[in-house]
CSV table of C-alpha atoms and ligand atoms in Angstrom, one decimal:
chain,number,residue,atom,x,y,z
A,1,UNK,CA,8.5,-4.3,-0.3
A,2,UNK,CA,9.9,-3.4,-3.7
A,3,UNK,CA,11.4,-6.9,-3.9
A,4,UNK,CA,7.9,-8.4,-3.2
A,5,UNK,CA,6.4,-6.2,-5.9
A,6,UNK,CA,9.1,-7.2,-8.3
A,7,UNK,CA,8.6,-10.9,-7.7
A,8,UNK,CA,4.8,-10.8,-7.8
A,9,UNK,CA,4.8,-8.7,-11.0
A,10,UNK,CA,7.4,-10.8,-12.8
A,11,UNK,CA,8.2,-7.9,-15.0
A,12,UNK,CA,5.0,-8.2,-17.0
A,13,UNK,CA,2.1,-7.3,-14.8
A,14,UNK,CA,1.2,-4.6,-12.2
A,15,UNK,CA,1.5,-5.6,-8.5
A,16,UNK,CA,0.8,-3.7,-5.3
A,17,UNK,CA,-0.3,-3.7,-1.7
A,18,UNK,CA,-1.1,-1.8,1.4
A,19,UNK,CA,1.5,-0.2,3.8
A,20,UNK,CA,0.3,-0.7,7.3
A,21,UNK,CA,1.3,1.2,10.4
A,22,UNK,CA,0.3,4.1,12.6
A,23,UNK,CA,-0.2,7.8,12.3
A,24,UNK,CA,1.4,9.8,15.2
A,25,UNK,CA,1.2,13.6,15.3
A,26,UNK,CA,0.6,13.9,11.6
A,27,UNK,CA,3.4,11.5,10.6
A,28,UNK,CA,2.8,8.0,9.2
A,29,UNK,CA,5.0,5.2,10.3
A,30,UNK,CA,5.0,2.0,8.3
A,31,UNK,CA,5.4,-1.2,10.2
A,32,UNK,CA,4.1,-3.8,7.8
A,33,UNK,CA,3.2,-4.5,4.2
A,34,UNK,CA,0.6,-6.8,2.7
A,35,UNK,CA,0.5,-7.5,-1.1
A,36,UNK,CA,-2.8,-7.4,-2.9
A,37,UNK,CA,-2.5,-10.9,-4.1
A,38,UNK,CA,-2.1,-12.1,-0.5
A,39,UNK,CA,-5.6,-10.6,0.1
A,40,UNK,CA,-7.1,-11.5,-3.2
A,41,UNK,CA,-5.2,-14.3,-5.1
A,42,UNK,CA,-6.8,-13.1,-8.4
A,43,UNK,CA,-5.9,-9.4,-8.0
A,44,UNK,CA,-3.0,-9.4,-10.5
A,45,UNK,CA,-4.5,-9.5,-14.0
A,46,UNK,CA,-2.1,-7.3,-15.8
A,47,UNK,CA,-3.7,-4.3,-14.3
A,48,UNK,CA,-4.9,-4.8,-10.7
A,49,UNK,CA,-8.5,-5.9,-10.3
A,50,UNK,CA,-9.2,-6.1,-6.6
A,51,UNK,CA,-12.2,-7.8,-4.9
A,52,UNK,CA,-12.9,-5.3,-2.1
A,53,UNK,CA,-15.1,-7.9,-0.3
A,54,UNK,CA,-11.8,-9.7,0.5
A,55,UNK,CA,-10.8,-6.8,2.7
A,56,UNK,CA,-12.9,-8.0,5.7
A,57,UNK,CA,-10.0,-10.1,7.0
A,58,UNK,CA,-7.6,-7.2,6.6
A,59,UNK,CA,-9.9,-4.9,8.6
A,60,UNK,CA,-10.2,-7.5,11.3
A,61,UNK,CA,-6.4,-7.9,11.4
A,62,UNK,CA,-5.8,-4.1,11.7
A,63,UNK,CA,-8.3,-3.8,14.5
A,64,UNK,CA,-6.7,-6.6,16.4
A,65,UNK,CA,-3.2,-5.1,16.0
A,66,UNK,CA,-4.2,-1.4,16.4
A,67,UNK,CA,-2.9,-0.6,13.0
A,68,UNK,CA,-4.3,1.3,10.0
A,69,UNK,CA,-3.6,1.5,6.3
A,70,UNK,CA,-1.2,4.4,6.0
A,71,UNK,CA,-0.7,4.2,2.2
A,72,UNK,CA,-1.0,1.9,-0.8
A,73,UNK,CA,1.5,1.2,-3.5
A,74,UNK,CA,1.4,-0.3,-7.0
A,75,UNK,CA,3.7,-0.6,-9.9
A,76,UNK,CA,3.3,0.6,-13.5
A,77,UNK,CA,4.9,-0.7,-16.7
A,78,UNK,CA,6.3,2.7,-17.5
A,79,UNK,CA,6.3,6.0,-15.6
A,80,UNK,CA,4.9,6.8,-12.2
A,81,UNK,CA,2.1,9.2,-13.2
A,82,UNK,CA,-1.4,8.3,-12.1
A,83,UNK,CA,-3.7,6.9,-14.7
A,84,UNK,CA,-7.2,8.1,-15.1
A,85,UNK,CA,-8.3,4.8,-13.4
A,86,UNK,CA,-6.0,5.5,-10.5
A,87,UNK,CA,-7.4,8.9,-10.1
A,88,UNK,CA,-11.0,7.8,-10.4
A,89,UNK,CA,-10.7,4.8,-8.0
A,90,UNK,CA,-8.6,5.4,-4.9
A,91,UNK,CA,-8.0,2.1,-3.0
A,92,UNK,CA,-9.0,3.8,0.2
A,93,UNK,CA,-11.3,6.7,-0.7
A,94,UNK,CA,-10.6,8.7,2.4
A,95,UNK,CA,-9.2,12.3,2.4
A,96,UNK,CA,-5.5,12.2,3.3
A,97,UNK,CA,-4.9,8.6,1.9
A,98,UNK,CA,-1.6,8.3,0.2
A,99,UNK,CA,-1.1,6.3,-3.0
A,100,UNK,CA,2.4,5.5,-4.2
A,101,UNK,CA,3.4,4.4,-7.7
A,102,UNK,CA,6.6,2.6,-8.6
A,103,UNK,CA,7.7,2.7,-12.2
A,104,UNK,CA,8.9,-0.1,-14.5
A,105,UNK,CA,7.3,-2.9,-12.5
A,106,UNK,CA,9.8,-2.1,-9.7
A,107,UNK,CA,12.6,-3.6,-11.8
A,108,UNK,CA,15.1,-2.2,-9.3
A,109,UNK,CA,15.0,-0.4,-6.0
A,110,UNK,CA,13.6,3.2,-6.3
A,111,UNK,CA,14.1,6.0,-3.9
A,112,UNK,CA,11.8,8.9,-3.0
A,113,UNK,CA,12.1,11.3,-5.9
A,114,UNK,CA,11.8,8.4,-8.3
A,115,UNK,CA,8.3,7.3,-7.4
A,116,UNK,CA,4.8,8.8,-7.5
A,117,UNK,CA,3.4,10.1,-4.2
A,118,UNK,CA,-0.2,11.2,-4.4
A,119,UNK,CA,-2.5,12.3,-1.6
A,120,UNK,CA,-6.2,11.8,-2.0
A,121,UNK,CA,-8.2,15.0,-1.3
A,122,UNK,CA,-11.7,13.7,-1.7
A,123,UNK,CA,-13.9,15.7,-4.1
A,124,UNK,CA,-10.9,18.0,-4.7
A,125,UNK,CA,-8.9,15.2,-6.4
A,126,UNK,CA,-5.3,14.5,-5.7
A,127,UNK,CA,-2.2,16.4,-4.5
A,128,UNK,CA,1.0,15.4,-6.2
A,129,UNK,CA,3.9,15.3,-3.7
A,130,UNK,CA,6.2,13.3,-6.0
A,131,UNK,CA,8.7,16.1,-6.6
A,132,UNK,CA,9.2,16.5,-2.9
A,133,UNK,CA,10.9,13.1,-2.8
A,134,UNK,CA,12.8,12.5,0.5
A,135,UNK,CA,11.3,15.6,2.0
A,136,UNK,CA,7.9,13.9,1.9
A,137,UNK,CA,8.8,10.3,2.3
A,138,UNK,CA,11.8,9.4,4.5
A,139,UNK,CA,13.3,6.0,4.5
A,140,UNK,CA,15.0,5.1,7.7
A,141,UNK,CA,14.7,2.4,10.3
A,142,UNK,CA,13.5,3.4,13.7
A,143,UNK,CA,13.1,1.2,16.7
B,201,ZN,ZN1,-1.9,2.8,-11.8
């Protein structure tokens, strides 16, 4: 995923996408990733400008496969703090949705603890889990 973000952003523009998978007993498992510019070819304009009407095909795909969007991710030119725009415009405006931010246009691989982890809380704003790092986001392959 980070390699895709790195390639799509070319070190000069933000890139991003949706992490797809399933929620089981309060844990989210990621099985797939789709980049924003695979959904909307015009999404990467320096910042991400996403045509939400293009999501119809994604919803249909998720329904067919029995999957859901478990998180989104995008890169920043600098640090991983949310911008005012990020806070005002969650990609999936549903309580519990997780937004991840990778710094420095994902110029290298980053581990939990080095990226932003923000959980949308509806009208209550966002919870910042970034400092929890690997306690919150575990990277391991499961079969
Ligand atoms: Zn952002």
